[in-house]
XYZ file of N, CA and C in Angstrom:
819
model
N -5.616 36.368 17.627
C -5.985 35.007 18.022
C -5.004 34.003 17.419
N -4.502 33.098 18.251
C -3.734 31.965 17.746
C -4.247 30.722 18.446
N -5.402 30.294 17.995
C -6.077 29.160 18.608
C -6.595 28.228 17.523
N -6.908 27.003 17.923
C -7.540 26.054 17.021
C -8.965 26.510 16.712
N -9.483 26.079 15.564
C -10.882 26.380 15.247
C -11.782 25.798 16.325
N -11.444 24.615 16.831
C -12.276 23.999 17.873
C -12.267 24.846 19.146
N -11.131 25.453 19.471
C -11.080 26.346 20.629
C -11.973 27.560 20.406
N -11.943 28.113 19.202
C -12.812 29.237 18.848
C -14.281 28.848 18.995
N -14.604 27.618 18.624
C -15.976 27.121 18.763
C -16.397 27.097 20.227
N -15.542 26.543 21.081
C -15.906 26.414 22.486
C -15.849 27.745 23.239
N -14.955 28.632 22.827
C -14.782 29.876 23.582
C -15.715 30.998 23.124
N -16.132 30.971 21.852
C -16.919 32.073 21.326
C -18.269 31.651 20.740
N -18.245 30.645 19.848
C -19.453 30.334 19.080
C -20.472 29.564 19.913
N -20.048 28.451 20.524
C -20.999 27.625 21.270
C -21.656 28.386 22.426
N -20.900 29.148 23.249
C -21.559 29.910 24.324
C -22.571 30.925 23.797
N -22.246 31.550 22.660
C -23.168 32.529 22.078
C -24.457 31.858 21.631
N -24.328 30.697 20.977
C -25.512 29.955 20.544
C -26.332 29.501 21.752
N -25.650 29.084 22.815
C -26.354 28.617 24.019
C -27.139 29.748 24.674
N -26.521 30.929 24.795
C -27.200 32.068 25.438
C -28.403 32.542 24.635
N -28.328 32.364 23.305
C -29.427 32.824 22.455
C -30.475 31.752 22.222
N -30.271 30.577 22.801
C -31.228 29.485 22.637
C -31.165 28.832 21.272
N -30.046 29.028 20.555
C -29.930 28.504 19.190
C -29.033 27.271 19.101
N -28.563 26.782 20.243
C -27.708 25.598 20.230
C -28.549 24.371 19.909
N -28.141 23.630 18.903
C -28.940 22.496 18.431
C -28.361 21.176 18.905
N -29.230 20.245 19.271
C -28.812 18.896 19.608
C -28.992 17.961 18.420
N -29.610 18.461 17.354
C -29.927 17.619 16.199
C -28.897 17.735 15.088
N -28.183 18.844 15.017
C -27.197 19.017 13.957
C -25.824 19.276 14.566
N -24.799 18.990 13.790
C -23.416 19.210 14.224
C -23.031 20.638 13.843
N -23.250 21.559 14.742
C -23.007 22.963 14.420
C -21.522 23.298 14.347
N -20.683 22.536 15.018
C -19.240 22.737 14.864
C -18.824 22.421 13.432
N -19.348 21.303 12.906
C -19.032 20.952 11.523
C -19.571 22.010 10.561
N -20.734 22.565 10.866
C -21.290 23.629 10.024
C -20.371 24.856 10.031
N -19.801 25.172 11.184
C -18.849 26.285 11.273
C -17.638 26.009 10.388
N -17.094 24.798 10.495
C -15.917 24.434 9.700
C -16.227 24.545 8.213
N -17.388 24.033 7.806
C -17.752 24.058 6.386
C -17.987 25.478 5.889
N -18.549 26.335 6.725
C -18.737 27.737 6.338
C -17.396 28.424 6.126
N -16.433 28.123 6.985
C -15.096 28.687 6.821
C -14.446 28.191 5.522
N -14.630 26.900 5.219
C -14.090 26.347 3.974
C -14.690 27.072 2.766
N -15.992 27.312 2.818
C -16.653 28.003 1.706
C -16.113 29.419 1.535
N -16.006 30.148 2.637
C -15.558 31.540 2.572
C -14.085 31.657 2.168
N -13.268 30.694 2.635
C -11.816 30.829 2.457
C -11.326 30.057 1.240
N -11.613 28.772 1.166
C -11.090 27.978 0.051
C -11.873 28.192 -1.242
N -13.207 28.186 -1.127
C -14.029 28.243 -2.337
C -14.214 29.658 -2.867
N -14.552 30.591 -1.987
C -14.821 31.963 -2.420
C -13.590 32.853 -2.359
N -12.571 32.425 -1.617
C -11.308 33.169 -1.462
C -11.550 34.599 -0.974
N -12.470 34.748 -0.031
C -12.776 36.065 0.514
C -11.779 36.475 1.595
N -11.104 35.496 2.186
C -10.106 35.775 3.219
C -9.262 34.526 3.397
N -8.319 34.580 4.327
C -7.471 33.437 4.630
C -7.635 33.036 6.095
N -7.325 31.767 6.382
C -7.306 31.333 7.782
C -6.292 32.152 8.567
N -5.172 32.486 7.920
C -4.127 33.255 8.601
C -4.614 34.652 8.983
N -5.568 35.202 8.216
C -6.110 36.520 8.545
C -6.789 36.503 9.914
N -7.429 35.397 10.217
C -8.115 35.248 11.505
C -7.121 34.847 12.583
N -6.106 34.085 12.191
C -5.079 33.680 13.144
C -5.253 32.290 13.702
N -6.054 31.455 13.041
C -6.254 30.099 13.530
C -4.942 29.315 13.496
N -4.779 28.453 14.463
C -3.594 27.595 14.549
C -3.899 26.251 13.901
N -2.911 25.680 13.248
C -3.073 24.395 12.571
C -2.700 23.270 13.521
N -3.652 22.388 13.810
C -3.328 21.287 14.722
C -2.484 20.211 14.038
N -2.208 20.363 12.731
C -1.291 19.462 12.023
C 0.089 20.090 11.829
N 0.353 21.186 12.525
C 1.604 21.908 12.312
C 2.830 21.028 12.542
N 2.768 20.147 13.525
C 3.924 19.316 13.872
C 4.231 18.268 12.806
N 3.254 17.961 11.954
C 3.461 16.933 10.927
C 3.379 17.549 9.532
N 3.671 18.842 9.440
C 3.667 19.591 8.173
C 5.067 20.151 7.937
N 5.679 19.779 6.816
C 7.064 20.190 6.586
C 7.259 20.594 5.132
N 7.759 21.799 4.903
C 8.131 22.247 3.564
C 9.610 21.957 3.362
N 9.936 21.169 2.353
C 11.306 20.730 2.140
C 12.245 21.860 1.777
N 13.518 21.657 2.059
C 14.532 22.662 1.754
C 15.091 22.503 0.341
N 15.554 21.303 0.005
C 16.200 21.096 -1.289
C 15.204 20.863 -2.416
N 14.129 20.118 -2.114
C 13.158 19.741 -3.153
C 11.728 19.941 -2.645
N 11.348 21.173 -2.373
C 10.043 21.425 -1.755
C 8.857 21.097 -2.647
N 9.059 21.026 -3.966
C 7.952 20.724 -4.878
C 7.671 19.229 -4.988
N 8.469 18.412 -4.313
C 8.198 16.974 -4.225
C 7.583 16.725 -2.858
N 6.359 16.210 -2.847
C 5.585 16.093 -1.606
C 5.214 14.638 -1.364
N 5.670 14.099 -0.257
C 5.251 12.765 0.169
C 4.261 12.963 1.303
N 3.030 12.519 1.107
C 1.995 12.737 2.115
C 1.352 11.411 2.514
N 0.844 11.382 3.728
C 0.212 10.183 4.253
C -1.169 10.515 4.780
N -2.052 9.569 4.643
C -3.418 9.725 5.157
C -3.431 9.755 6.677
N -2.532 8.991 7.300
C -2.609 8.784 8.741
C -1.384 9.347 9.461
N -1.619 9.918 10.632
C -0.532 10.543 11.385
C 0.469 9.519 11.909
N 0.091 8.244 11.931
C 1.022 7.208 12.366
C 2.242 7.088 11.469
N 2.168 7.675 10.277
C 3.299 7.649 9.346
C 4.246 8.830 9.555
N 4.013 9.649 10.585
C 4.786 10.887 10.777
C 6.291 10.620 10.884
N 6.689 9.607 11.645
C 8.118 9.316 11.816
C 8.744 8.883 10.493
N 8.021 8.069 9.732
C 8.516 7.651 8.421
C 8.675 8.859 7.508
N 7.687 9.760 7.515
C 7.758 10.952 6.675
C 8.961 11.818 7.041
N 9.241 11.925 8.336
C 10.399 12.721 8.768
C 11.698 12.127 8.227
N 11.804 10.814 8.257
C 12.991 10.159 7.710
C 13.147 10.470 6.224
N 12.038 10.438 5.494
C 12.079 10.701 4.058
C 12.451 12.161 3.799
N 11.882 13.075 4.591
C 12.201 14.499 4.437
C 13.685 14.751 4.698
N 14.223 14.123 5.738
C 15.638 14.302 6.077
C 16.551 13.725 4.998
N 16.124 12.625 4.407
C 16.977 11.938 3.436
C 16.999 12.645 2.074
N 15.849 13.156 1.651
C 15.750 13.688 0.293
C 15.498 15.193 0.219
N 15.238 15.840 1.345
C 14.952 17.272 1.315
C 13.621 17.617 0.683
N 12.673 16.675 0.746
C 11.356 16.887 0.135
C 10.374 17.405 1.186
N 9.217 17.831 0.721
C 8.144 18.238 1.623
C 7.358 17.008 2.060
N 6.829 17.045 3.280
C 6.029 15.929 3.779
C 4.845 16.471 4.577
N 3.814 15.658 4.639
C 2.608 16.073 5.351
C 1.799 14.850 5.749
N 1.445 14.755 7.033
C 0.519 13.726 7.511
C -0.846 14.380 7.665
N -1.813 13.928 6.903
C -3.108 14.606 6.834
C -3.992 14.346 8.050
N -3.842 13.186 8.663
C -4.705 12.869 9.798
C -6.144 12.630 9.389
N -6.339 11.973 8.246
C -7.688 11.718 7.745
C -8.042 12.683 6.629
N -9.303 13.094 6.604
C -9.752 14.022 5.563
C -8.916 15.296 5.611
N -8.308 15.692 4.499
C -7.390 16.836 4.524
C -8.085 18.137 4.875
N -7.425 18.915 5.697
C -7.949 20.196 6.155
C -7.561 21.300 5.183
N -8.528 22.151 4.832
C -8.223 23.309 3.993
C -7.265 24.246 4.719
N -7.403 24.342 6.044
C -6.514 25.186 6.831
C -5.075 24.680 6.731
N -4.876 23.382 6.901
C -3.534 22.807 6.794
C -2.948 23.063 5.406
N -3.776 22.913 4.379
C -3.295 23.126 3.016
C -2.890 24.577 2.790
N -3.687 25.510 3.312
C -3.322 26.928 3.167
C -1.975 27.214 3.817
N -1.785 26.711 5.038
C -0.543 26.986 5.754
C 0.638 26.257 5.125
N 0.390 25.079 4.556
C 1.452 24.348 3.853
C 1.927 25.158 2.645
N 0.976 25.686 1.871
C 1.331 26.505 0.707
C 2.030 27.790 1.153
N 1.581 28.365 2.252
C 2.251 29.552 2.785
C 3.705 29.245 3.138
N 3.935 28.080 3.755
C 5.307 27.672 4.090
C 6.171 27.570 2.835
N 5.604 27.032 1.768
C 6.340 26.905 0.514
C 6.696 28.277 -0.050
N 5.723 29.180 -0.032
C 5.976 30.526 -0.558
C 7.037 31.244 0.262
N 7.040 31.030 1.580
C 8.048 31.667 2.428
C 9.452 31.157 2.128
N 9.539 29.953 1.548
C 10.837 29.416 1.141
C 11.205 29.847 -0.276
N 10.366 30.681 -0.877
C 10.655 31.177 -2.213
C 10.280 30.243 -3.338
N 9.404 29.261 -3.065
C 9.013 28.297 -4.089
C 8.061 28.954 -5.085
N 8.325 28.768 -6.365
C 7.435 29.240 -7.424
C 6.280 28.249 -7.547
N 5.084 28.673 -7.193
C 3.931 27.769 -7.195
C 3.527 27.352 -8.607
N 4.096 27.989 -9.615
C 3.744 27.643 -10.997
C 4.513 26.422 -11.504
N 5.516 26.001 -10.785
C 6.316 24.865 -11.245
C 5.571 23.558 -11.031
N 6.102 22.473 -11.530
C 5.475 21.165 -11.352
C 5.647 20.681 -9.913
N 4.574 20.107 -9.382
C 4.615 19.496 -8.061
C 4.331 18.000 -8.218
N 5.109 17.188 -7.508
C 5.002 15.739 -7.582
C 4.534 15.216 -6.223
N 3.346 14.622 -6.197
C 2.749 14.147 -4.954
C 2.790 12.622 -4.909
N 3.376 12.089 -3.846
C 3.441 10.643 -3.625
C 2.611 10.327 -2.384
N 1.507 9.615 -2.578
C 0.557 9.418 -1.500
C 0.630 8.061 -0.835
N 0.553 8.071 0.485
C 0.454 6.839 1.275
C -0.941 6.831 1.883
N -1.900 6.349 1.111
C -3.292 6.310 1.554
C -3.818 4.890 1.407
N -4.898 4.601 2.104
C -5.527 3.294 1.927
C -5.895 3.111 0.457
N -5.723 1.898 -0.019
C -6.099 1.602 -1.407
C -7.572 1.210 -1.422
N -8.415 2.226 -1.404
C -9.863 2.021 -1.438
C -10.522 3.340 -1.829
N -11.839 3.352 -1.824
C -12.551 4.563 -2.244
C -12.250 5.735 -1.312
N -12.186 5.479 -0.019
C -11.921 6.560 0.934
C -10.529 7.145 0.743
N -9.539 6.284 0.504
C -8.185 6.768 0.261
C -8.112 7.644 -0.980
N -8.851 7.252 -2.021
C -8.872 8.048 -3.249
C -9.545 9.397 -3.016
N -10.610 9.404 -2.228
C -11.308 10.658 -1.915
C -10.381 11.598 -1.137
N -9.630 11.042 -0.195
C -8.690 11.858 0.589
C -7.613 12.440 -0.308
N -7.045 11.616 -1.183
C -6.029 12.116 -2.128
C -6.596 13.244 -3.000
N -7.776 13.023 -3.558
C -8.367 14.017 -4.456
C -8.740 15.299 -3.715
N -9.159 15.165 -2.454
C -9.491 16.354 -1.665
C -8.238 17.179 -1.373
N -7.120 16.500 -1.128
C -5.860 17.212 -0.901
C -5.437 17.968 -2.158
N -5.551 17.317 -3.300
C -5.217 17.973 -4.565
C -6.138 19.169 -4.803
N -7.419 19.007 -4.513
C -8.371 20.110 -4.670
C -7.977 21.294 -3.791
N -7.581 21.022 -2.559
C -7.148 22.096 -1.660
C -5.926 22.816 -2.217
N -4.956 22.071 -2.713
C -3.750 22.694 -3.265
C -4.086 23.540 -4.489
N -4.986 23.042 -5.322
C -5.437 23.834 -6.475
C -6.025 25.159 -6.010
N -6.854 25.100 -4.977
C -7.524 26.308 -4.491
C -6.529 27.338 -3.986
N -5.392 26.865 -3.461
C -4.383 27.776 -2.928
C -3.215 27.959 -3.903
N -3.534 27.822 -5.216
C -2.678 28.272 -6.323
C -1.576 27.319 -6.748
N -1.621 26.064 -6.306
C -0.732 25.049 -6.872
C -1.553 24.268 -7.898
N -1.291 24.495 -9.158
C -2.147 23.958 -10.220
C -1.522 22.780 -10.961
N -0.210 22.785 -11.109
C 0.471 21.786 -11.939
C 0.920 20.618 -11.068
N 0.021 19.649 -10.880
C 0.237 18.575 -9.914
C 0.190 17.220 -10.612
N 1.159 16.383 -10.297
C 1.172 14.988 -10.746
C 1.157 14.109 -9.496
N 0.290 13.111 -9.470
C 0.153 12.267 -8.281
C 0.513 10.823 -8.587
N 0.985 10.140 -7.560
C 1.259 8.713 -7.661
C 0.887 8.066 -6.331
N 0.098 7.000 -6.393
C -0.311 6.265 -5.194
C 0.740 5.206 -4.872
N 1.417 5.374 -3.754
C 2.441 4.400 -3.378
C 1.830 3.078 -2.928
N 0.654 3.133 -2.328
C -0.026 1.905 -1.890
C -0.948 1.458 -3.024
N -0.529 0.425 -3.727
C -1.322 -0.114 -4.835
C -1.046 -1.608 -4.934
N -1.879 -2.364 -5.651
C -1.725 -3.821 -5.634
C -0.403 -4.336 -6.175
N 0.248 -3.568 -7.046
C 1.519 -4.040 -7.591
C 2.680 -3.897 -6.619
N 2.417 -3.321 -5.443
C 3.416 -3.258 -4.386
C 3.359 -4.499 -3.488
N 2.436 -5.417 -3.805
C 2.247 -6.628 -3.001
C 2.323 -7.848 -3.905
N 2.644 -8.992 -3.303
C 2.534 -10.259 -4.022
C 1.076 -10.712 -3.973
N 0.662 -11.611 -4.876
C -0.708 -12.126 -4.822
C -1.061 -12.725 -3.459
N -0.133 -13.456 -2.856
C -0.399 -14.045 -1.534
C -0.607 -12.959 -0.483
N 0.206 -11.906 -0.538
C 0.061 -10.808 0.416
C -1.282 -10.113 0.239
N -1.729 -9.972 -0.997
C -3.025 -9.337 -1.256
C -4.144 -10.168 -0.659
N -4.121 -11.472 -0.908
C -5.176 -12.335 -0.364
C -5.194 -12.311 1.160
N -4.023 -12.138 1.762
C -3.934 -12.108 3.222
C -4.401 -10.767 3.788
N -4.119 -9.658 3.077
C -4.337 -8.317 3.638
C -5.624 -7.636 3.171
N -6.214 -8.088 2.101
C -7.336 -7.367 1.521
C -8.568 -7.409 2.432
N -9.425 -6.429 2.256
C -10.689 -6.389 2.996
C -11.794 -5.969 2.033
N -13.027 -6.479 2.224
C -14.117 -6.143 1.293
C -14.609 -4.715 1.496
N -14.858 -4.027 0.404
C -15.422 -2.687 0.482
C -16.934 -2.780 0.682
N -17.527 -1.822 1.393
C -18.981 -1.812 1.551
C -19.661 -1.806 0.188
N -20.673 -2.651 0.019
C -21.310 -2.769 -1.293
C -22.795 -2.416 -1.264
N -23.203 -1.624 -0.244
C -24.599 -1.204 -0.179
C -24.876 -0.146 -1.241
N -26.143 0.233 -1.366
C -26.535 1.186 -2.410
C -25.817 2.521 -2.264
N -25.562 2.936 -1.032
C -24.918 4.218 -0.809
C -23.480 4.264 -1.292
N -22.852 3.078 -1.440
C -21.450 3.035 -1.871
C -21.277 2.551 -3.302
N -22.359 2.149 -3.942
C -22.263 1.551 -5.274
C -21.605 2.499 -6.277
N -22.046 3.743 -6.315
C -21.491 4.694 -7.291
C -20.026 5.003 -6.980
N -19.705 5.168 -5.680
C -18.311 5.426 -5.304
C -17.417 4.282 -5.764
N -17.880 3.038 -5.558
C -17.084 1.883 -5.965
C -16.888 1.851 -7.479
N -17.967 2.130 -8.210
C -17.897 2.100 -9.672
C -16.944 3.178 -10.194
N -17.061 4.383 -9.656
C -16.191 5.480 -10.092
C -14.729 5.171 -9.765
N -14.497 4.610 -8.573
C -13.132 4.279 -8.163
C -12.543 3.216 -9.092
N -13.325 2.171 -9.383
C -12.837 1.109 -10.261
C -12.540 1.631 -11.660
N -13.378 2.534 -12.152
C -13.148 3.094 -13.481
C -11.781 3.779 -13.544
N -11.455 4.518 -12.482
C -10.160 5.192 -12.441
C -9.030 4.182 -12.270
N -9.224 3.205 -11.406
C -8.186 2.203 -11.139
C -7.848 1.409 -12.396
N -8.864 1.045 -13.163
C -8.620 0.222 -14.347
C -7.798 0.971 -15.395
N -7.845 2.289 -15.377
C -7.028 3.079 -16.304
C -5.542 3.008 -15.947
N -5.247 2.635 -14.711
C -3.862 2.648 -14.237
C -3.106 1.371 -14.566
N -3.846 0.341 -14.945
C -3.198 -0.868 -15.439
C -2.432 -1.681 -14.422
N -2.874 -1.679 -13.167
C -2.196 -2.493 -12.156
C -2.365 -3.976 -12.483
N -1.273 -4.692 -12.555
C -1.322 -6.111 -12.907
C -2.062 -6.917 -11.844
N -1.853 -6.585 -10.579
C -2.429 -7.378 -9.485
C -3.820 -6.916 -9.058
N -4.410 -5.988 -9.790
C -5.764 -5.552 -9.456
C -6.758 -6.715 -9.520
N -6.474 -7.685 -10.375
C -7.390 -8.822 -10.531
C -7.589 -9.589 -9.228
N -6.650 -9.480 -8.294
C -6.784 -10.190 -7.021
C -7.653 -9.412 -6.026
N -8.114 -8.246 -6.432
C -8.958 -7.419 -5.567
C -10.378 -7.315 -6.096
N -10.695 -8.145 -7.066
C -12.056 -8.180 -7.611
C -12.464 -9.623 -7.823
N -13.709 -9.927 -7.527
C -14.247 -11.250 -7.840
C -15.561 -11.060 -8.564
N -15.717 -11.782 -9.647
C -16.924 -11.648 -10.458
C -17.387 -13.033 -10.884
N -17.621 -13.877 -9.872
C -18.030 -15.248 -10.147
C -19.437 -15.278 -10.734
N -19.630 -16.139 -11.673
C -20.940 -16.257 -12.315
C -22.015 -16.565 -11.289
N -23.084 -15.795 -11.341
C -24.212 -16.024 -10.442
C -24.029 -15.461 -9.064
N -22.879 -14.848 -8.797
C -22.628 -14.272 -7.478
C -22.431 -12.765 -7.592
N -22.715 -12.085 -6.507
C -22.565 -10.633 -6.485
C -21.084 -10.267 -6.525
N -20.771 -9.242 -7.326
C -19.382 -8.798 -7.441
C -18.855 -8.328 -6.094
N -17.627 -8.711 -5.789
C -16.955 -8.240 -4.583
C -15.739 -7.422 -4.967
N -15.567 -6.309 -4.281
C -14.410 -5.448 -4.503
C -13.671 -5.330 -3.178
N -12.350 -5.384 -3.238
C -11.539 -5.351 -2.034
C -10.594 -4.144 -2.039
N -10.201 -3.741 -0.846
C -9.200 -2.703 -0.685
C -8.056 -3.207 0.165
N -7.047 -2.347 0.351
C -5.889 -2.690 1.176
C -5.561 -1.495 2.059
N -5.370 -1.745 3.351
C -4.984 -0.685 4.269
C -3.542 -0.243 3.986
N -3.290 1.048 4.131
C -1.943 1.551 3.862
C -0.909 0.936 4.800
N -1.317 0.605 6.025
C -0.375 0.022 6.989
C 0.059 -1.391 6.608
N -0.632 -2.011 5.647
C -0.236 -3.357 5.229
C 1.070 -3.347 4.451
N 1.463 -2.163 3.959
C 2.721 -2.039 3.212
C 3.837 -1.609 4.164
N 4.904 -2.379 4.210
C 5.977 -2.127 5.174
C 6.698 -0.825 4.862
N 7.265 -0.219 5.918
C 8.042 1.008 5.747
C 9.240 0.759 4.842
N 9.839 -0.423 4.934
C 11.002 -0.735 4.095
C 10.620 -0.755 2.623
N 9.494 -1.371 2.324
C 9.086 -1.436 0.919
C 8.729 -0.046 0.389
N 8.094 0.772 1.235
C 7.805 2.153 0.842
C 9.102 2.926 0.587
N 10.048 2.780 1.511
C 11.323 3.482 1.380
C 12.076 3.034 0.131
N 12.051 1.735 -0.150
C 12.723 1.220 -1.345
C 12.089 1.782 -2.615
N 10.759 1.879 -2.621
C 10.070 2.410 -3.803
C 10.398 3.886 -4.001
N 10.420 4.639 -2.913
C 10.776 6.054 -3.019
C 12.226 6.223 -3.456
N 13.101 5.329 -3.016
C 14.501 5.379 -3.434
C 14.633 5.145 -4.937
N 13.664 4.444 -5.501
C 13.630 4.218 -6.953
C 13.009 5.403 -7.695
N 11.943 5.965 -7.115
C 11.168 6.989 -7.816
C 11.730 8.403 -7.690
N 12.272 8.741 -6.520
C 12.621 10.135 -6.261
C 13.903 10.628 -6.942
N 15.007 9.883 -6.904
C 16.258 10.431 -7.457
C 16.157 10.980 -8.882
N 15.401 10.352 -9.804
C 15.355 10.895 -11.170
C 14.735 12.288 -11.274
N 13.937 12.708 -10.268
C 13.290 14.022 -10.393
C 13.844 15.053 -9.414
N 14.711 14.655 -8.522
C 15.204 15.592 -7.518
C 16.239 16.540 -8.102
N 15.990 17.825 -7.924
C 16.950 18.828 -8.341
C 17.150 18.930 -9.835
N 16.209 18.384 -10.613
C 16.360 18.414 -12.062
C 15.663 19.632 -12.661
N 16.164 20.056 -13.824
C 15.574 21.164 -14.561
C 14.189 20.763 -15.068
N 13.215 21.672 -14.973
C 11.844 21.390 -15.399
C 11.794 20.974 -16.872
N 12.611 21.610 -17.718
C 12.567 21.286 -19.147
C 13.051 19.866 -19.400
N 14.076 19.453 -18.652
C 14.587 18.093 -18.813
C 13.543 17.078 -18.365
N 12.887 17.380 -17.239
C 11.842 16.476 -16.757
C 10.724 16.334 -17.772
N 10.316 17.448 -18.390
C 9.247 17.414 -19.380
C 9.649 16.576 -20.588
N 10.882 16.737 -21.053
C 11.374 15.955 -22.187
C 11.379 14.465 -21.838
N 11.851 14.143 -20.635
C 11.878 12.734 -20.207
C 10.475 12.147 -20.133
N 9.523 12.939 -19.623
C 8.144 12.461 -19.532
C 7.555 12.219 -20.917
N 7.862 13.107 -21.866
C 7.376 12.932 -23.233
C 8.005 11.700 -23.882
N 9.289 11.459 -23.595
C 9.948 10.265 -24.117
C 9.278 9.003 -23.585
N 8.949 9.007 -22.268
C 8.285 7.837 -21.683
C 6.890 7.644 -22.275
N 6.189 8.764 -22.510
C 4.855 8.681 -23.109
C 4.936 8.112 -24.520
N 5.911 8.573 -25.310
C 6.094 8.070 -26.670
C 6.372 6.580 -26.660
N 7.253 6.152 -25.733
C 7.585 4.718 -25.634
C 6.350 3.904 -25.258
N 5.503 4.417 -24.357
C 4.288 3.711 -23.946
C 3.323 3.572 -25.112
N 3.191 4.640 -25.911
C 2.302 4.594 -27.076
C 2.808 3.584 -28.096
N 4.132 3.589 -28.320
C 4.720 2.631 -29.263
C 4.482 1.191 -28.795
N 4.671 0.950 -27.491
C 4.448 -0.402 -26.949
C 2.989 -0.820 -27.107
N 2.068 0.139 -26.886
C 0.644 -0.165 -27.019
C 0.296 -0.509 -28.462
N 0.849 0.245 -29.428
C 0.579 -0.023 -30.842
C 1.085 -1.403 -31.231
N 2.317 -1.735 -30.787
C 2.886 -3.051 -31.085
C 2.044 -4.164 -30.471
N 1.550 -3.927 -29.261
C 0.729 -4.923 -28.585
C -0.567 -5.165 -29.352
N -1.169 -4.066 -29.845
C -2.410 -4.177 -30.614
C -2.155 -4.928 -31.934
N -1.025 -4.617 -32.596
C -0.711 -5.269 -33.860
C -0.488 -6.768 -33.663
N 0.264 -7.104 -32.630
C 0.553 -8.521 -32.373
C -0.682 -9.284 -31.943
N -1.659 -8.563 -31.362
C -2.865 -9.216 -30.867
C -3.883 -9.514 -31.946
N -3.634 -9.014 -33.153
C -4.585 -9.254 -34.257
C -4.557 -10.709 -34.698
């Protein structure tokens, strides 16, 4: 079989359920099939999608880099596919357009592509994400990382390219949108903010309002609000220092940067007394 999971659903599963009188109008049985496959393959590791022969509908927007395959630039939305191709061609990095919530099947095949190129999955992987700056974007990023972990890529460092410091205050006020603040989203918003505040974005203050006597408002930014040129310029700054470098040198450089950050923090605390 070399078909999509959805084709398998329509050609085999749904007709069988219909003939047996078990087809439900109340539940999404296709989604249940997908989730069962995720449990068996990603979580329990009892088999692989490739063992069954399913085809990846993200194959056209999945690329394992030649020169720097352990550097991965990924996007939440398939509309970034052309931009990702330009980046892959320019730097020899891996790229992937997730098309929304990341697929475990796509992640398995992406890792398989890397292994076929002889990539050692134990090395450091650097992920640069183009996702919406909101709770959903963070969930998508974390789900992608979880999938890669499940398929044996463990040493992962991530960086969100879409963040408030990539915009001016005026641009933030123009582009921001309020996040849902109902009870169902309250915990997600709180958890997201807790993580965001650890990152120290200077312009995060323009995405929160906490006026006295008024309900707190939290804002996000769509990934499309950031221009391709600004993304490309940022990658041109971030990528060259890590491309084709020895892992030991990278580790030493990272430790040097960490030491400098700690020293700056200590000086800041001393001066603030």
